[in-house]
CSV table of C-alpha atoms (C1' of nucleotides) in Angstrom, one decimal:
chain,number,residue,atom,x,y,z
A,1,MET,CA,-25.4,-70.9,65.2
A,2,HIS,CA,-26.1,-72.1,61.7
A,3,ASN,CA,-26.2,-75.8,62.0
A,4,GLU,CA,-29.3,-76.4,64.0
A,5,ASP,CA,-31.3,-77.3,60.9
A,6,PRO,CA,-30.0,-80.4,59.2
A,7,PHE,CA,-31.8,-79.4,56.0
A,8,LEU,CA,-30.1,-76.0,55.9
A,9,SER,CA,-26.8,-77.5,56.7
A,10,ALA,CA,-27.1,-80.1,53.9
A,11,LEU,CA,-28.2,-77.3,51.5
A,12,ARG,CA,-25.2,-75.2,52.5
A,13,GLU,CA,-22.8,-78.1,51.9
A,14,TRP,CA,-24.3,-78.6,48.5
A,15,MET,CA,-24.2,-75.0,47.6
A,16,GLU,CA,-20.6,-74.5,48.7
A,17,ALA,CA,-19.3,-77.6,46.8
A,18,SER,CA,-21.2,-76.7,43.6
A,19,MET,CA,-20.3,-73.0,43.9
A,20,HIS,CA,-16.6,-73.9,44.3
A,21,ARG,CA,-16.6,-76.1,41.2
A,22,SER,CA,-18.6,-73.7,39.0
A,23,PHE,CA,-16.7,-70.7,40.2
A,24,HIS,CA,-13.3,-72.1,39.1
A,25,ALA,CA,-14.7,-72.8,35.6
A,26,PHE,CA,-16.2,-69.4,35.6
A,27,ILE,CA,-13.0,-67.5,36.5
A,28,ARG,CA,-11.0,-69.5,33.9
A,29,HIS,CA,-13.7,-69.0,31.2
A,30,ASN,CA,-13.8,-65.3,32.1
A,31,ARG,CA,-10.1,-64.9,31.7
A,32,GLU,CA,-10.3,-66.0,28.1
A,33,SER,CA,-13.4,-63.9,27.3
A,34,ALA,CA,-11.8,-60.5,27.0
A,35,LEU,CA,-14.6,-59.1,29.2
A,36,SER,CA,-14.1,-57.8,32.7
A,37,LEU,CA,-15.9,-59.4,35.7
A,38,SER,CA,-18.3,-56.4,35.9
A,39,GLN,CA,-19.1,-56.8,32.2
A,40,VAL,CA,-19.9,-60.5,32.6
A,41,ASN,CA,-21.9,-59.7,35.6
A,42,THR,CA,-23.8,-57.1,33.6
A,43,LEU,CA,-24.7,-59.7,31.0
A,44,PHE,CA,-25.9,-62.1,33.7
A,45,ARG,CA,-27.9,-59.4,35.5
A,46,LEU,CA,-29.7,-58.5,32.3
A,47,TYR,CA,-30.2,-62.2,31.5
A,48,HIS,CA,-31.8,-63.0,34.9
A,49,HIS,CA,-33.3,-59.7,35.9
A,50,GLY,CA,-34.4,-58.3,32.6
A,51,ASN,CA,-34.1,-54.8,31.3
A,52,SER,CA,-32.4,-52.3,33.5
A,53,SER,CA,-31.2,-48.8,33.6
A,54,VAL,CA,-27.6,-47.7,34.1
A,55,ASN,CA,-28.4,-46.7,37.6
A,56,ASP,CA,-29.8,-50.2,38.3
A,57,LEU,CA,-26.7,-51.8,37.1
A,58,ALA,CA,-24.5,-49.5,39.1
A,59,ASN,CA,-26.4,-50.3,42.3
A,60,TYR,CA,-26.3,-54.0,41.5
A,61,LEU,CA,-22.6,-54.1,40.8
A,62,GLY,CA,-21.6,-51.7,43.5
A,63,ILE,CA,-19.8,-49.2,41.3
A,64,THR,CA,-20.5,-45.7,40.0
A,65,ARG,CA,-22.8,-44.9,37.1
A,66,ALA,CA,-19.8,-43.5,35.2
A,67,ALA,CA,-18.0,-46.9,35.4
A,68,VAL,CA,-21.1,-48.7,34.1
A,69,SER,CA,-21.5,-46.2,31.3
A,70,GLN,CA,-18.0,-47.0,30.2
A,71,LEU,CA,-18.1,-50.7,30.6
A,72,LEU,CA,-21.3,-50.8,28.5
A,73,ASP,CA,-19.7,-49.3,25.4
A,74,PRO,CA,-17.7,-52.4,24.3
A,75,LEU,CA,-20.7,-54.6,25.1
A,76,ILE,CA,-22.9,-52.5,22.8
A,77,ASP,CA,-20.2,-52.3,20.1
A,78,ALA,CA,-20.0,-56.1,20.3
A,79,GLY,CA,-23.7,-56.4,19.7
A,80,LEU,CA,-24.4,-58.0,23.1
A,81,VAL,CA,-26.5,-55.2,24.6
A,82,LEU,CA,-28.9,-52.7,23.2
A,83,ARG,CA,-29.0,-49.2,24.7
A,84,SER,CA,-32.2,-47.2,24.0
A,85,GLU,CA,-34.1,-44.4,25.7
A,86,ASN,CA,-36.8,-45.2,28.2
A,87,PRO,CA,-39.9,-43.6,26.7
A,88,GLU,CA,-41.5,-43.1,30.1
A,89,ASP,CA,-38.5,-41.0,31.4
A,90,ARG,CA,-36.2,-39.9,28.7
A,91,ARG,CA,-33.4,-39.3,31.2
A,92,MET,CA,-33.0,-43.0,31.6
A,93,LYS,CA,-31.6,-45.6,29.2
A,94,LEU,CA,-33.1,-49.0,28.7
A,95,LEU,CA,-30.5,-51.7,28.5
A,96,VAL,CA,-31.6,-54.9,26.8
A,97,LEU,CA,-29.7,-58.2,26.0
A,98,THR,CA,-29.6,-59.0,22.3
A,99,ASP,CA,-30.1,-62.5,21.1
A,100,GLN,CA,-26.3,-62.6,20.7
A,101,GLY,CA,-26.0,-61.5,24.3
A,102,LYS,CA,-28.3,-64.2,25.5
A,103,ASP,CA,-26.3,-66.7,23.5
A,104,ARG,CA,-23.1,-65.6,25.1
A,105,VAL,CA,-24.6,-65.9,28.6
A,106,GLN,CA,-25.9,-69.4,27.9
A,107,LYS,CA,-22.5,-70.5,26.6
A,108,SER,CA,-20.9,-69.2,29.7
A,109,MET,CA,-23.4,-71.1,31.9
A,110,ASN,CA,-22.7,-74.3,30.0
A,111,THR,CA,-19.0,-73.9,30.8
A,112,ARG,CA,-19.7,-73.3,34.5
A,113,HIS,CA,-22.0,-76.4,34.6
A,114,ALA,CA,-19.9,-78.8,32.6
A,115,TRP,CA,-19.1,-80.7,35.8
A,116,LEU,CA,-22.7,-81.5,36.3
A,117,SER,CA,-22.5,-84.0,33.5
A,118,ASN,CA,-19.9,-85.8,35.5
A,119,LEU,CA,-22.2,-85.8,38.5
A,120,ALA,CA,-25.0,-87.1,36.4
A,121,GLY,CA,-22.7,-89.9,35.2
A,122,VAL,CA,-22.2,-91.3,38.6
A,123,LEU,CA,-25.9,-91.4,39.3
A,124,SER,CA,-28.1,-94.3,38.4
A,125,ASP,CA,-31.4,-93.8,36.5
A,126,ALA,CA,-33.3,-94.8,39.7
A,127,GLU,CA,-31.4,-92.2,41.7
A,128,LYS,CA,-32.0,-89.5,39.0
A,129,GLY,CA,-35.7,-90.4,39.1
A,130,GLN,CA,-35.7,-89.9,42.8
A,131,LEU,CA,-33.8,-86.6,42.6
A,132,LEU,CA,-35.7,-85.0,39.8
A,133,PRO,CA,-38.9,-84.0,41.7
A,134,ALA,CA,-36.8,-82.7,44.6
A,135,ILE,CA,-34.8,-80.4,42.3
A,136,GLN,CA,-38.0,-79.3,40.5
A,137,LEU,CA,-39.5,-78.3,43.9
A,138,LEU,CA,-36.4,-76.3,44.7
A,139,ASN,CA,-36.5,-74.6,41.4
A,140,GLN,CA,-40.2,-73.7,41.8
A,141,ARG,CA,-39.7,-72.2,45.2
A,142,THR,CA,-36.6,-70.3,44.2
A,143,ARG,CA,-38.6,-68.8,41.3
A,144,ASP,CA,-41.3,-67.8,43.9
A,145,LEU,CA,-38.5,-66.1,45.9
A,146,ASN,CA,-37.7,-64.0,42.9
A,147,LEU,CA,-41.3,-62.6,42.7
A,148,GLU,CA,-41.1,-61.7,46.4
A,149,HIS,CA,-37.7,-60.1,46.6
A,150,ASP,CA,-36.8,-58.8,43.3
A,151,ARG,CA,-39.0,-55.8,43.1
A,152,PRO,CA,-37.1,-53.2,45.2
A,153,CYS,CA,-34.0,-53.4,43.0
A,154,GLN,CA,-33.4,-49.7,42.6
A,155,THR,CA,-33.0,-48.9,46.3
A,156,ASP,CA,-31.0,-51.7,47.7
A,157,PHE,CA,-27.6,-50.0,47.7
A,158,LYS,CA,-26.4,-46.5,48.6
A,159,ALA,CA,-30.0,-45.6,49.4
B,71,MET,CA,-27.8,-80.3,22.6
B,72,HIS,CA,-27.9,-80.0,26.4
B,73,ASN,CA,-31.6,-80.4,27.2
B,74,GLU,CA,-32.1,-84.0,26.2
B,75,ASP,CA,-32.0,-85.1,29.9
B,76,PRO,CA,-34.7,-83.6,32.1
B,77,PHE,CA,-32.6,-84.3,35.1
B,78,LEU,CA,-29.6,-82.4,33.9
B,79,SER,CA,-31.8,-79.6,32.7
B,80,ALA,CA,-33.5,-79.2,36.1
B,81,LEU,CA,-30.1,-79.4,37.8
B,82,ARG,CA,-28.7,-76.7,35.5
B,83,GLU,CA,-31.6,-74.4,36.3
B,84,TRP,CA,-31.1,-74.9,40.0
B,85,MET,CA,-27.4,-74.3,39.7
B,86,GLU,CA,-27.8,-71.2,37.6
B,87,ALA,CA,-30.4,-69.6,39.9
B,88,SER,CA,-28.4,-70.4,43.0
B,89,MET,CA,-25.1,-69.3,41.6
B,90,HIS,CA,-26.6,-66.0,40.4
B,91,ARG,CA,-27.9,-65.3,43.9
B,92,SER,CA,-24.8,-66.4,45.8
B,93,PHE,CA,-22.5,-64.7,43.3
B,94,HIS,CA,-24.0,-61.3,43.9
B,95,ALA,CA,-23.6,-61.6,47.6
B,96,PHE,CA,-20.0,-62.8,47.0
B,97,ILE,CA,-19.0,-59.9,44.8
B,98,ARG,CA,-20.5,-57.4,47.3
B,99,HIS,CA,-18.9,-59.1,50.3
B,100,ASN,CA,-15.6,-59.2,48.4
B,101,ARG,CA,-15.6,-55.6,47.6
B,102,GLU,CA,-15.7,-54.8,51.4
B,103,SER,CA,-13.1,-57.3,52.3
B,104,ALA,CA,-10.0,-55.5,51.1
B,105,LEU,CA,-8.9,-58.7,49.4
B,106,SER,CA,-8.6,-59.2,45.7
B,107,LEU,CA,-10.6,-61.9,43.9
B,108,SER,CA,-7.5,-64.0,43.6
B,109,GLN,CA,-6.8,-63.7,47.3
B,110,VAL,CA,-10.2,-64.8,48.2
B,111,ASN,CA,-10.0,-67.7,45.7
B,112,THR,CA,-6.7,-68.7,47.3
B,113,LEU,CA,-8.4,-68.9,50.7
B,114,PHE,CA,-11.2,-71.0,49.2
B,115,ARG,CA,-8.8,-73.2,47.4
B,116,LEU,CA,-6.9,-73.9,50.5
B,117,TYR,CA,-10.1,-74.5,52.4
B,118,HIS,CA,-11.5,-77.0,50.0
B,119,HIS,CA,-8.4,-78.6,48.5
B,120,GLY,CA,-6.1,-78.5,51.5
B,121,ASN,CA,-2.4,-77.6,51.6
B,122,SER,CA,-0.9,-76.5,48.4
B,123,SER,CA,2.3,-75.1,46.9
B,124,VAL,CA,2.7,-71.7,45.2
B,125,ASN,CA,2.8,-73.5,41.9
B,126,ASP,CA,-0.4,-75.3,42.6
B,127,LEU,CA,-2.2,-72.1,43.3
B,128,ALA,CA,-0.7,-70.4,40.2
B,129,ASN,CA,-2.1,-73.3,38.1
B,130,TYR,CA,-5.4,-73.2,39.8
B,131,LEU,CA,-5.8,-69.4,39.5
B,132,GLY,CA,-4.4,-69.2,36.0
B,133,ILE,CA,-1.8,-66.6,36.9
B,134,THR,CA,2.0,-66.7,37.3
B,135,ARG,CA,3.9,-67.9,40.3
B,136,ALA,CA,5.2,-64.4,40.8
B,137,ALA,CA,1.7,-63.0,41.2
B,138,VAL,CA,0.8,-65.7,43.7
B,139,SER,CA,3.9,-65.0,45.7
B,140,GLN,CA,2.9,-61.4,45.9
B,141,LEU,CA,-0.7,-61.9,46.7
B,142,LEU,CA,0.2,-64.3,49.5
B,143,ASP,CA,2.2,-61.7,51.5
B,144,PRO,CA,-0.7,-59.8,52.8
B,145,LEU,CA,-2.6,-63.0,53.6
B,146,ILE,CA,0.3,-64.2,55.7
B,147,ASP,CA,0.7,-60.8,57.4
B,148,ALA,CA,-3.0,-60.9,58.3
B,149,GLY,CA,-2.5,-64.3,59.8
B,150,LEU,CA,-4.9,-66.1,57.4
B,151,VAL,CA,-2.3,-68.3,55.8
B,152,LEU,CA,0.9,-70.0,57.0
B,153,ARG,CA,3.9,-70.4,54.7
B,154,SER,CA,6.4,-73.1,55.6
B,155,GLU,CA,9.0,-75.2,53.8
B,156,ASN,CA,7.9,-78.5,52.4
B,157,PRO,CA,10.3,-80.9,54.2
B,158,GLU,CA,10.2,-83.4,51.4
B,159,ASP,CA,11.3,-80.9,48.8
B,160,ARG,CA,12.7,-77.8,50.3
B,161,ARG,CA,12.3,-75.8,47.0
B,162,MET,CA,8.6,-75.9,47.6
B,163,LYS,CA,6.6,-74.0,50.2
B,164,LEU,CA,3.7,-75.5,52.1
B,165,LEU,CA,0.7,-73.2,52.3
B,166,VAL,CA,-1.8,-73.9,55.0
B,167,LEU,CA,-4.9,-72.0,56.2
B,168,THR,CA,-4.8,-70.9,59.8
B,169,ASP,CA,-7.8,-71.2,62.1
B,170,GLN,CA,-8.3,-67.5,61.5
B,171,GLY,CA,-8.2,-68.2,57.7
B,172,LYS,CA,-10.8,-71.0,58.0
B,173,ASP,CA,-13.0,-68.6,60.0
B,174,ARG,CA,-12.7,-66.0,57.3
B,175,VAL,CA,-13.8,-68.5,54.7
B,176,GLN,CA,-16.7,-69.7,56.7
B,177,LYS,CA,-17.9,-66.2,57.3
B,178,SER,CA,-17.7,-65.5,53.6
B,179,MET,CA,-19.7,-68.7,52.8
B,180,ASN,CA,-22.4,-67.7,55.3
B,181,THR,CA,-22.7,-64.4,53.5
B,182,ARG,CA,-23.0,-66.1,50.1
B,183,HIS,CA,-25.6,-68.5,51.5
B,184,ALA,CA,-27.7,-66.1,53.5
B,185,TRP,CA,-30.5,-66.3,50.9
B,186,LEU,CA,-30.8,-70.1,51.6
B,187,SER,CA,-32.5,-69.2,54.8
B,188,ASN,CA,-35.2,-67.4,52.9
B,189,LEU,CA,-35.6,-70.4,50.7
B,190,ALA,CA,-36.0,-72.7,53.7
B,191,GLY,CA,-38.5,-70.3,55.1
B,192,VAL,CA,-40.9,-70.9,52.2
B,193,LEU,CA,-40.6,-74.7,52.5
B,194,SER,CA,-42.9,-76.7,54.8
B,195,ASP,CA,-41.4,-79.2,57.2
B,196,ALA,CA,-42.9,-82.0,55.1
B,197,GLU,CA,-41.2,-80.6,52.0
B,198,LYS,CA,-37.9,-80.3,53.8
B,199,GLY,CA,-38.2,-83.8,55.0
B,200,GLN,CA,-38.7,-84.9,51.4
B,201,LEU,CA,-35.8,-82.8,50.1
B,202,LEU,CA,-33.2,-83.7,52.8
B,203,PRO,CA,-32.3,-87.2,51.5
B,204,ALA,CA,-32.1,-85.9,48.0
B,205,ILE,CA,-29.6,-83.2,48.9
B,206,GLN,CA,-27.7,-85.6,51.0
B,207,LEU,CA,-27.4,-88.0,48.1
B,208,LEU,CA,-26.1,-85.2,45.9
B,209,ASN,CA,-23.6,-84.2,48.5
B,210,GLN,CA,-22.3,-87.8,48.8
B,211,ARG,CA,-21.9,-88.2,45.1
B,212,THR,CA,-20.2,-84.9,44.7
B,213,ARG,CA,-17.7,-85.9,47.4
B,214,ASP,CA,-17.1,-89.0,45.5
B,215,LEU,CA,-16.3,-86.9,42.4
B,216,ASN,CA,-13.6,-85.1,44.4
B,217,LEU,CA,-11.8,-88.4,45.0
B,218,GLU,CA,-11.9,-89.3,41.4
B,219,HIS,CA,-10.9,-86.0,39.8
B,220,ASP,CA,-8.9,-84.0,42.3
B,221,ARG,CA,-5.7,-85.9,42.2
B,222,PRO,CA,-4.0,-84.5,39.1
B,223,CYS,CA,-4.1,-81.0,40.4
B,224,GLN,CA,-0.6,-80.0,39.5
B,225,THR,CA,-0.8,-80.6,35.8
B,226,ASP,CA,-4.2,-79.4,34.8
B,227,PHE,CA,-3.1,-76.1,33.4
B,228,LYS,CA,-0.3,-75.0,31.2
B,229,ALA,CA,1.0,-78.6,31.2
C,1167,DG,C1',31.5,-81.5,40.9
C,1168,DA,C1',29.3,-79.2,36.7
C,1169,DC,C1',25.0,-78.6,34.4
C,1170,DT,C1',20.2,-78.3,34.0
C,1171,DA,C1',15.6,-78.0,35.7
C,1172,DT,C1',12.3,-76.6,39.0
C,1173,DA,C1',10.3,-73.6,43.0
C,1174,DG,C1',9.9,-69.3,44.8
C,1175,DT,C1',10.9,-64.3,45.5
C,1176,DT,C1',11.7,-59.5,44.2
C,1177,DA,C1',11.4,-55.2,41.7
C,1178,DA,C1',10.0,-52.5,37.7
C,1179,DG,C1',6.6,-51.5,34.6
C,1180,DC,C1',2.2,-52.1,32.3
C,1181,DC,C1',-2.7,-52.4,31.8
C,1182,DC,C1',-7.2,-51.5,32.8
C,1183,DG,C1',-11.2,-51.0,35.8
C,1184,DT,C1',-12.7,-47.5,38.8
C,1185,DT,C1',-13.3,-42.9,40.8
C,1186,DT,C1',-13.6,-38.0,40.5
C,1187,DA,C1',-15.2,-34.0,38.5
C,1188,DA,C1',-17.3,-31.3,35.0
C,1189,DC,C1',-20.8,-31.3,31.7
C,1190,DT,C1',-25.5,-32.1,29.1
C,1191,DA,C1',-30.3,-33.4,29.2
C,1192,DT,C1',-34.7,-34.4,31.2
C,1193,DT,C1',-38.0,-34.2,34.9
C,1194,DA,C1',-40.0,-32.3,39.2
C,1195,DA,C1',-41.0,-28.5,42.5
C,1196,DG,C1',-41.5,-23.6,43.9
D,201,DC,C1',-40.1,-19.4,34.5
D,202,DT,C1',-36.7,-20.5,37.7
D,203,DT,C1',-34.5,-23.7,40.6
D,204,DA,C1',-33.3,-28.0,42.1
D,205,DA,C1',-32.8,-32.9,41.5
D,206,DT,C1',-31.9,-37.0,38.8
D,207,DA,C1',-29.9,-39.9,34.8
D,208,DG,C1',-26.3,-40.4,31.9
D,209,DT,C1',-21.8,-39.4,29.4
D,210,DT,C1',-17.0,-38.0,29.0
D,211,DA,C1',-12.1,-37.3,30.0
D,212,DA,C1',-8.3,-37.2,33.2
D,213,DA,C1',-6.1,-39.4,36.9
D,214,DC,C1',-5.4,-43.0,40.3
D,215,DG,C1',-4.5,-47.6,42.0
D,216,DG,C1',-3.8,-52.2,42.1
D,217,DG,C1',-3.3,-56.8,40.0
D,218,DC,C1',-0.6,-59.0,36.9
D,219,DT,C1',3.5,-59.9,33.8
D,220,DT,C1',8.2,-59.8,32.7
D,221,DA,C1',12.8,-60.4,33.9
D,222,DA,C1',16.6,-61.2,36.9
D,223,DC,C1',17.9,-63.5,40.9
D,224,DT,C1',18.4,-67.2,44.8
D,225,DA,C1',18.0,-71.9,46.3
D,226,DT,C1',17.2,-76.7,46.2
D,227,DA,C1',16.8,-81.1,43.5
D,228,DG,C1',17.9,-84.2,39.8
D,229,DT,C1',21.4,-85.8,36.1
D,230,DC,C1',25.6,-86.9,33.5
DNA sequence: GACTATAGTTAAGCCCGTTTAACTATTAAG
DNA sequence: CTTAATAGTTAAACGGGCTTAACTATAGTC
C-alpha cells in the first residue's frame, strides 16, 4: 500500500531511523528540563510557527484552553514567553518567544541532533558534497510546504 | 559553534523541520491511542532494537523497573508484547513484539509520516531521481551507526 | 550451604497535567 | 441597549504515570 514508490519508501526509512534516534534524546533531555511535554511543545510551536493565541496552542496541543493558560504561567515566570494583548482583538493574548526562549529551544534542538555529528563523521567529504544539494532541495521544498499548509491553523482541531 | 559545517547545518535544518512535523502527528495520534508515552516508546524500542529485558527498557526510558513492569501489563493483555523467561538467565524476562505489536508500530509510523506524501507531491520525478541515491546513502550509513553504537545498551544509563 | 547481588513483581502513595465549571472581559449581532 | 458568542483565567477535583518499599526468585561467590 505504501511501498510502491521507492523514493517515498527510502524517505520513510530515513525519517523513522532519525526520529527514533532524536526522540530518545528528546525524552531524556525533557525529563531533566523541569518542563512538561506540553510546555516544551509550546516552546517549539512558538519557535516554528511564530506568535500564537492561547486558543491556537490549545488546538495545536489537543488540550483545553484552561490547561494552556496554566502551563503558560511558569513559562512566563521563567522569562521564556511573553504574554501581551492582541491590539486587534483585545480578547486574545499574543504569545511570543523571548530571546531566552529561543535560546532554550535551540539548545534542546542541539541535544536532539547530537547524533548527526556521528553520522557526519562516517561520511567522506566527497559524500557530503554529494549529499548537500539534495538536503538543501529537501529543505527548500519543505519550507514551501509550510507556506501552503500552515495558514488554516486555528480551525484544524475541534472545528 | 555548530554552524561551521554547511553540511551539518543543512542536515540539522532538515531534521528539525521534519521532526517538528512528525512530532505533532505523533502526539495527536498518541493521545487517541489509549497508551502512555512510555508504552508507545516501549513498542518502538522493541521494534527498532529487538528483544529486551525489563531492565533494558527501564534504562532506555529512564524510569524504574517497577514502572516498566506495570506499563507492560496492558501491552501484554492487548496482545502487543510477549513476556517469556530468558532461558539463559531465568531471572530475566524476554520481551518480544508480537505481529500485532509490529502492526501497531507501523500504523503509528505511517501516521507520523503522512506529510511525506505531500512533500513527494511537490517534487518532480527528476528531482526524486536525484534525491533517491542521497537518501539511500544516508540510510546505509545510519544503519552502520547502529552496529557501532547499539551494543552497550544495558549500561548507558545510571551505570 | 550461607550470603550477596541482580531481575522482576506488587501495592501504596505521591505528584502533576488535565478537565470541568464558574467567572470576567471583549466583540459581534439583533 | 440587550443578548449571544468568543477568548482567557482561576480554582477544585480527577486520573494516571511514576516512585518507594517490601517481597519472591534466580544466579554468582566464599
